[in-house]
Amino acid sequence: MIVDDHSLIRKGIRLLLKNNTDFNVTMEAATGEEALQKLYMDKVEIMLLDLSMPGVGGLAIIEQAKRMCADLRILILSMHEDENYIRQAMLLGASGYIPKASADDELLDALRTVASGRFYLSKNAEQSLLTSMFSGLDGDGRDPVKCLSHRELEVFEYMVHGYTITEIGKLLNLSVKTIDTHKTKIMEKLGCKKRNELVKLALQYNLLKTEL
């Protein structure tokens, strides 16, 4: 689903995806209300969303859409490059962000990444949101992942980017049982019970990478 109040933008995205067999545009919406109504009537796997929408704003759309369909992957395609705006969108459940100016170069890669269950951030977003990755501390000077071992930190990085336990095991040449043990220890040390809590922590402390 393409959600943008400019018909030319929606048409342009359709043209970009026209010759690609991986994705099929099934719906369009010019307002947030229209997008939520269509989402209620029919299921989609990915929503391409502009944050600057008339009526129901982009952040509210993310929150309501994720409440309606928890598995929905939302890719932000917007002119906004403000760090706080991007961070809010990701914390509310967006799976990725690219600026409209980079759509020609990044859209397909971004769609494939979020479709696989992982997160995608453009280089521009990386510069504004992740400049202090793994070295930035919060206002109290506390590094939240300092308690993790080197191997646990590796597993943590893959987990917050959406990799499954089996995939992480293959990447690190470790058994599923070993990765699951690391996962349990990571959750205990960081005080998290679910993967999405790890993702929120990673976003809060600038620990999310664009690539691994």
Coordinates of C-alpha atoms in Angstrom, one line a residue:
M1 CA 0.0 0.0 0.0
I2 CA 1.3 3.5 -0.9
V3 CA 0.1 6.2 1.4
D4 CA 0.9 9.7 0.2
D5 CA -1.3 12.8 -0.4
H6 CA 0.5 13.6 -3.7
S7 CA -0.8 11.6 -6.7
L8 CA 2.4 12.2 -8.6
I9 CA 4.4 10.6 -5.8
R10 CA 2.1 7.6 -5.8
K11 CA 2.4 7.3 -9.6
G12 CA 6.1 7.6 -9.5
I13 CA 6.4 4.8 -7.0
R14 CA 4.2 2.6 -9.1
L15 CA 6.5 3.3 -12.1
L16 CA 9.6 2.4 -10.0
L17 CA 8.0 -0.9 -9.1
K18 CA 6.3 -1.7 -12.4
N19 CA 8.9 -4.0 -13.8
N20 CA 9.8 -5.6 -10.4
T21 CA 8.2 -9.0 -9.8
D22 CA 8.9 -9.1 -6.1
F23 CA 6.3 -6.4 -5.2
N24 CA 2.8 -5.7 -6.3
V25 CA 1.0 -2.4 -5.4
T26 CA -2.5 -3.4 -4.3
M27 CA -3.7 -0.2 -2.7
E28 CA -3.2 3.5 -2.6
A29 CA -4.4 6.1 -0.1
A30 CA -4.2 9.9 -0.2
T31 CA -5.1 10.4 3.5
G32 CA -4.5 8.6 6.8
E33 CA -8.1 8.0 7.3
E34 CA -8.3 6.3 3.8
A35 CA -5.3 4.2 4.6
L36 CA -6.6 2.9 7.9
Q37 CA -10.0 2.2 6.3
K38 CA -8.5 0.2 3.5
L39 CA -6.2 -1.6 5.9
Y40 CA -9.2 -2.6 8.0
M41 CA -10.9 -4.0 4.8
D42 CA -8.0 -5.9 3.4
K43 CA -4.6 -7.1 4.6
V44 CA -1.3 -5.8 3.1
E45 CA 2.3 -6.9 3.9
I46 CA 4.1 -3.5 3.5
M47 CA 2.9 0.1 3.8
L48 CA 4.9 2.8 2.2
L49 CA 4.1 5.9 4.2
D50 CA 4.7 9.6 4.0
L51 CA 4.9 11.1 7.5
S52 CA 3.4 14.5 6.4
M53 CA -0.2 13.5 5.8
P54 CA -3.3 15.7 6.0
G55 CA -5.8 14.7 8.7
V56 CA -4.4 11.8 10.7
G57 CA -0.6 12.3 10.7
G58 CA 2.0 9.8 9.8
L59 CA 3.0 9.0 13.4
A60 CA -0.6 8.4 14.4
I61 CA -1.1 6.2 11.3
I62 CA 1.9 4.0 12.3
E63 CA 0.5 3.6 15.8
Q64 CA -3.0 2.7 14.7
A65 CA -1.9 0.6 11.8
K66 CA 0.4 -1.5 14.0
R67 CA -2.4 -1.9 16.5
M68 CA -4.7 -3.2 13.7
C69 CA -2.0 -5.5 12.1
A70 CA 1.0 -6.3 14.2
D71 CA 2.8 -8.0 11.4
L72 CA 2.5 -5.0 9.0
R73 CA 5.9 -3.7 7.8
I74 CA 5.9 0.1 7.5
L75 CA 8.5 1.8 5.4
I76 CA 8.7 5.6 5.8
L77 CA 9.2 7.5 2.6
S78 CA 9.4 11.1 3.6
M79 CA 11.1 14.5 3.2
H80 CA 11.5 14.6 7.0
E81 CA 15.1 14.0 8.1
D82 CA 14.8 15.2 11.6
E83 CA 16.4 12.7 14.1
N84 CA 13.6 12.9 16.6
Y85 CA 10.9 12.4 14.0
I86 CA 12.6 9.3 12.6
R87 CA 13.3 7.9 16.0
Q88 CA 9.6 8.4 17.0
A89 CA 8.5 6.6 13.9
M90 CA 10.8 3.7 14.5
L91 CA 9.8 3.4 18.2
L92 CA 6.1 3.3 17.2
G93 CA 6.7 0.4 15.0
A94 CA 8.1 1.5 11.6
S95 CA 10.5 -0.9 10.0
G96 CA 12.6 1.5 8.0
Y97 CA 13.1 5.0 6.6
I98 CA 14.3 6.5 3.4
P99 CA 14.1 10.1 2.2
K100 CA 12.1 10.7 -1.0
A101 CA 15.2 12.1 -2.6
S102 CA 16.8 8.7 -2.4
A103 CA 13.8 6.6 -3.6
D104 CA 15.2 5.9 -7.0
D105 CA 18.4 4.4 -5.5
E106 CA 17.2 2.8 -2.3
L107 CA 13.5 1.9 -2.5
L108 CA 13.9 -1.7 -3.8
D109 CA 16.6 -2.5 -1.4
A110 CA 14.6 -1.0 1.5
L111 CA 11.5 -3.0 0.5
R112 CA 13.4 -6.2 0.3
T113 CA 15.0 -5.6 3.7
V114 CA 11.7 -4.8 5.5
A115 CA 9.9 -7.6 3.7
S116 CA 12.4 -10.1 5.2
G117 CA 11.6 -8.9 8.7
R118 CA 14.6 -6.7 9.1
F119 CA 15.1 -2.9 9.6
Y120 CA 16.3 -0.5 7.0
L121 CA 17.7 3.0 7.5
S122 CA 19.1 5.1 4.7
K123 CA 22.6 6.6 4.8
N124 CA 21.0 10.0 5.5
A125 CA 19.1 8.6 8.5
E126 CA 22.3 6.8 9.7
Q127 CA 24.2 10.1 9.8
S128 CA 21.4 11.9 11.7
L129 CA 20.3 9.1 14.0
L130 CA 23.2 6.8 14.5
T131 CA 26.3 8.9 14.6
S132 CA 27.0 7.9 18.2
M133 CA 26.3 4.2 17.7
F134 CA 27.9 1.9 20.3
S135 CA 29.9 4.8 21.7
G136 CA 27.0 7.2 22.7
L137 CA 25.9 7.2 26.3
D138 CA 22.7 8.4 27.8
G139 CA 22.3 11.5 30.0
D140 CA 23.4 9.6 33.0
G141 CA 26.6 8.3 31.3
R142 CA 25.4 4.7 31.3
D143 CA 26.2 2.3 28.5
P144 CA 23.3 -0.2 28.4
V145 CA 25.2 -2.9 26.5
K146 CA 28.4 -2.7 28.5
C147 CA 27.3 -5.7 30.5
L148 CA 27.2 -7.9 27.5
S149 CA 30.1 -10.1 26.4
H150 CA 31.6 -9.8 22.9
R151 CA 29.6 -12.8 21.7
E152 CA 26.4 -11.6 23.3
L153 CA 26.8 -8.2 21.7
E154 CA 27.1 -9.9 18.3
V155 CA 23.9 -11.8 18.9
F156 CA 22.2 -8.7 20.2
E157 CA 23.1 -6.8 17.0
Y158 CA 21.6 -9.5 14.8
M159 CA 18.5 -9.8 17.0
V160 CA 17.6 -6.1 16.9
H161 CA 17.9 -6.2 13.1
G162 CA 15.3 -9.0 12.8
Y163 CA 17.4 -12.0 12.3
T164 CA 16.0 -15.3 13.6
I165 CA 17.8 -17.6 16.0
T166 CA 18.5 -20.1 13.2
E167 CA 19.9 -17.3 10.9
I168 CA 22.2 -16.0 13.6
G169 CA 23.5 -19.4 14.3
K170 CA 24.4 -19.9 10.6
L171 CA 26.1 -16.4 10.5
L172 CA 28.2 -17.1 13.6
N173 CA 28.7 -20.8 13.0
L174 CA 27.1 -21.7 16.3
S175 CA 24.3 -24.1 17.2
V176 CA 20.7 -22.9 17.6
K177 CA 20.9 -24.0 21.2
T178 CA 24.0 -21.9 21.9
I179 CA 22.3 -18.8 20.3
D180 CA 19.2 -19.4 22.3
T181 CA 21.3 -19.5 25.5
H182 CA 22.9 -16.2 24.5
K183 CA 19.5 -14.7 23.8
T184 CA 18.3 -15.7 27.3
K185 CA 21.3 -14.1 29.0
I186 CA 20.9 -11.0 26.9
M187 CA 17.3 -10.6 27.9
E188 CA 18.1 -11.1 31.5
K189 CA 21.0 -8.7 31.6
L190 CA 19.1 -5.9 29.8
G191 CA 15.8 -6.5 31.6
C192 CA 13.9 -7.3 28.5
K193 CA 11.2 -9.9 27.9
K194 CA 10.5 -9.5 24.2
R195 CA 12.5 -8.8 21.1
N196 CA 10.6 -5.5 20.4
E197 CA 11.9 -4.3 23.8
L198 CA 15.5 -4.9 22.6
V199 CA 14.7 -2.9 19.5
K200 CA 13.4 0.0 21.5
L201 CA 16.5 0.0 23.6
A202 CA 18.7 -0.1 20.5
L203 CA 16.8 2.9 19.1
Q204 CA 16.9 4.8 22.4
Y205 CA 20.7 4.4 22.7
N206 CA 21.6 4.7 19.0
L207 CA 22.6 1.0 18.6
L208 CA 20.8 0.2 15.4
K209 CA 23.0 0.0 12.3
T210 CA 22.0 0.3 8.6
E211 CA 24.1 -2.7 7.7
L212 CA 25.7 -5.7 9.5

